[in-house]
């Protein structure tokens, strides 16, 4: 069975600085997708960034980028120029290629200090 | 992408009663997913709802407790039956269309 591990329950970053959130996963599949979601107190799950396993190039969305290491089964999220609005829970998630449901990590609570 | 409208956004219910949560998608999708997020926890898949067939439930979730309907390709409901305080959670529906998109979530409190 696939698993997703986020080893950092909480992280803190100074406004305008850069922070990296860690995620590792375990799977025997070769075709899959990885996601990072942001969940603010409003509880809405917001898709931050997505990575297809067959793509070697790391995904980037504005200030958000990932470091995808397929062999190491690692998928970290880097947030550059952190803003107060980035404060939220961040969940790493895995989706098998033949499925549609997501398997989530336990989440990392990110605080941004002004 | 997909836009998912989920309602109600929140409710406070008496134990022993049932609540039906609705999700409407702005496009046709084959599979819809229902998740539960207990307080301070991550999301756990309850079931997968396919149009025209019975929902597939994950271990620990049963149809009598969480009946699901999927009458067409844009709509689904999840009912939380015979509620107890342990059912107090956020319930979210999701679709997988080039990414996985979620409804706004339903915060359920059972008293």
XYZ file of C-alpha atoms in Angstrom:
225
model
C 0.000 0.000 0.000
C 1.115 3.511 -0.706
C 2.077 5.811 2.141
C 2.929 9.478 2.444
C 5.078 10.844 5.261
C 5.476 14.434 6.343
C 8.038 14.495 9.105
C 7.600 18.144 10.114
C 4.415 18.711 12.138
C 5.183 22.436 12.360
C 7.438 24.892 10.575
C 8.024 28.600 10.943
C 9.430 31.140 8.504
C 10.105 34.837 8.543
C 8.156 36.931 6.089
C 10.033 37.283 2.754
C 12.259 34.308 3.559
C 12.264 30.849 1.990
C 11.024 27.655 3.597
C 11.063 24.036 2.489
C 8.489 21.477 3.543
C 9.448 17.816 3.342
C 7.484 14.875 2.027
C 8.452 11.289 1.296
C 6.279 8.554 -0.111
C 6.350 4.865 -0.718
C 4.954 3.128 -3.775
C 5.681 0.309 -6.162
C 3.897 2.054 -9.019
C 5.781 3.808 -11.781
C 2.938 6.044 -12.929
C 1.563 8.446 -10.342
C 0.979 12.048 -9.393
C 2.063 14.060 -6.415
C 0.390 17.143 -5.022
C 0.797 19.810 -2.406
C -2.362 21.285 -0.899
C -2.812 24.296 1.311
C -5.593 24.300 3.895
C -6.187 27.624 5.659
C -8.542 27.870 8.642
C -11.430 28.191 6.201
C -10.826 24.416 5.616
C -10.864 24.808 1.820
C -8.325 22.473 0.215
C -6.374 24.560 -2.277
C -4.206 22.854 -4.882
C -0.775 24.498 -4.725
C 1.239 22.445 -7.159
C 1.187 19.129 -8.980
C 3.923 16.853 -10.316
C 3.594 13.969 -12.743
C 6.029 11.196 -11.934
C 7.058 10.719 -15.565
C 8.246 14.314 -15.817
C 11.818 14.900 -14.727
C 11.426 18.641 -14.615
C 10.362 20.005 -11.260
C 7.015 21.794 -11.244
C 6.888 25.504 -10.481
C 3.964 27.811 -9.742
C 5.045 31.365 -9.070
C 6.642 31.382 -5.595
C 6.067 27.642 -5.133
C 8.369 24.990 -6.505
C 9.071 21.361 -5.798
C 12.167 19.223 -5.594
C 11.034 15.871 -6.963
C 13.512 13.051 -6.437
C 11.851 9.964 -7.895
C 14.520 7.459 -6.948
C 14.553 8.724 -3.384
C 10.741 9.024 -3.358
C 11.003 12.544 -2.078
C 8.783 15.499 -2.959
C 9.586 18.677 -1.060
C 7.858 22.043 -1.450
C 9.805 25.281 -1.475
C 8.017 28.533 -0.781
C 10.011 31.606 -1.740
C 9.394 35.152 -0.534
C 6.996 33.876 2.122
C 3.926 35.987 2.747
C 1.623 36.205 5.742
C -1.110 34.630 3.626
C 0.980 31.499 3.209
C 0.307 30.538 6.815
C -1.774 27.346 6.725
C -1.665 23.576 6.938
C 0.139 22.019 4.002
C -0.616 18.483 2.916
C 1.410 16.332 0.594
C -0.678 13.835 -1.373
C -0.152 10.866 -3.684
C -2.406 9.625 -6.468
C -1.798 6.382 -8.321
C -1.923 6.517 -12.093
C -4.918 4.213 -12.405
C -6.859 5.683 -9.538
C -8.287 9.042 -8.669
C -8.264 9.087 -4.912
C -5.541 10.762 -2.904
C -3.436 9.459 -0.067
C -2.435 12.254 2.287
C 0.398 12.871 4.658
C -0.368 14.105 8.167
C 0.328 17.698 7.246
C 2.729 20.480 8.221
C 1.490 23.599 9.950
C 3.324 26.602 8.546
C 3.527 29.839 10.493
C 4.803 33.053 8.914
C 6.294 35.680 11.216
C 6.046 39.350 10.252
C -9.870 22.380 -13.367
C -13.272 21.851 -11.819
C -15.528 23.939 -9.632
C -17.304 22.012 -6.896
C -20.142 23.420 -4.866
C -20.645 21.647 -1.569
C -23.380 22.272 0.943
C -24.108 22.789 3.710
C -20.900 24.514 4.719
C -21.541 23.692 8.352
C -24.173 22.193 10.577
C -24.783 21.330 14.191
C -26.826 18.163 14.594
C -28.337 16.161 17.401
C -27.001 12.686 18.014
C -29.074 9.953 16.427
C -30.088 12.092 13.463
C -28.781 12.063 9.879
C -27.294 14.723 7.642
C -27.027 14.681 3.862
C -24.193 16.583 2.211
C -24.447 17.542 -1.439
C -21.757 18.132 -4.050
C -22.359 19.635 -7.466
C -19.596 19.735 -10.091
C -19.531 22.133 -13.025
C -18.517 19.397 -15.467
C -19.145 15.699 -15.945
C -16.760 13.463 -14.038
C -16.563 9.709 -13.788
C -15.481 9.410 -10.181
C -16.232 11.488 -7.138
C -14.588 10.953 -3.788
C -15.699 11.591 -0.246
C -13.187 12.276 2.512
C -13.393 12.785 6.246
C -11.056 15.037 8.209
C -11.311 14.522 11.933
C -10.250 17.416 14.188
C -6.532 18.100 13.872
C -6.058 15.187 11.490
C -5.375 14.585 7.838
C -7.907 13.515 5.231
C -9.105 9.928 5.008
C -10.984 8.514 2.049
C -14.474 7.298 2.914
C -15.610 6.030 -0.482
C -15.447 6.405 -4.222
C -18.715 7.160 -6.004
C -19.134 6.077 -9.615
C -22.200 6.960 -11.589
C -24.393 3.960 -12.241
C -22.826 1.623 -9.719
C -22.540 1.112 -6.000
C -20.010 3.212 -4.173
C -16.778 1.545 -3.107
C -16.049 1.970 0.592
C -12.681 2.002 2.304
C -11.859 -0.157 5.261
C -13.590 1.119 8.359
C -16.476 2.759 6.508
C -19.773 1.019 5.747
C -22.707 1.811 3.535
C -25.257 1.739 6.357
C -23.404 4.538 8.128
C -22.373 6.556 5.063
C -24.821 5.911 2.224
C -23.833 7.621 -1.008
C -25.858 8.486 -4.064
C -24.520 9.303 -7.521
C -27.536 9.920 -9.745
C -25.596 11.559 -12.590
C -22.110 12.629 -13.670
C -22.220 16.021 -11.939
C -23.799 15.321 -8.567
C -23.344 13.186 -5.478
C -24.568 13.063 -1.904
C -23.104 11.613 1.263
C -25.336 10.916 4.236
C -23.950 10.587 7.734
C -26.464 8.388 9.514
C -27.359 7.882 13.163
C -24.764 10.444 14.160
C -22.714 10.410 17.337
C -20.229 13.004 18.616
C -17.437 10.899 17.088
C -18.777 11.851 13.660
C -17.895 15.492 14.272
C -15.499 16.195 11.417
C -15.033 18.051 8.176
C -16.408 16.158 5.205
C -15.100 16.970 1.748
C -15.980 15.841 -1.740
C -13.424 15.752 -4.506
C -13.029 15.015 -8.186
C -9.927 14.052 -10.122
C -9.694 15.994 -13.361
C -6.086 16.679 -14.158
C -5.507 17.414 -10.536
C -7.726 16.750 -7.583
C -10.164 19.487 -6.682
C -12.249 19.813 -3.587
C -15.509 21.287 -2.478
C -15.482 23.846 0.295
C -16.047 21.200 2.934
C -18.821 20.659 5.459
C -17.984 21.179 9.115
C -20.243 18.860 11.081
C -20.660 19.106 14.833
C -22.736 16.463 16.593
C -24.041 17.337 20.039
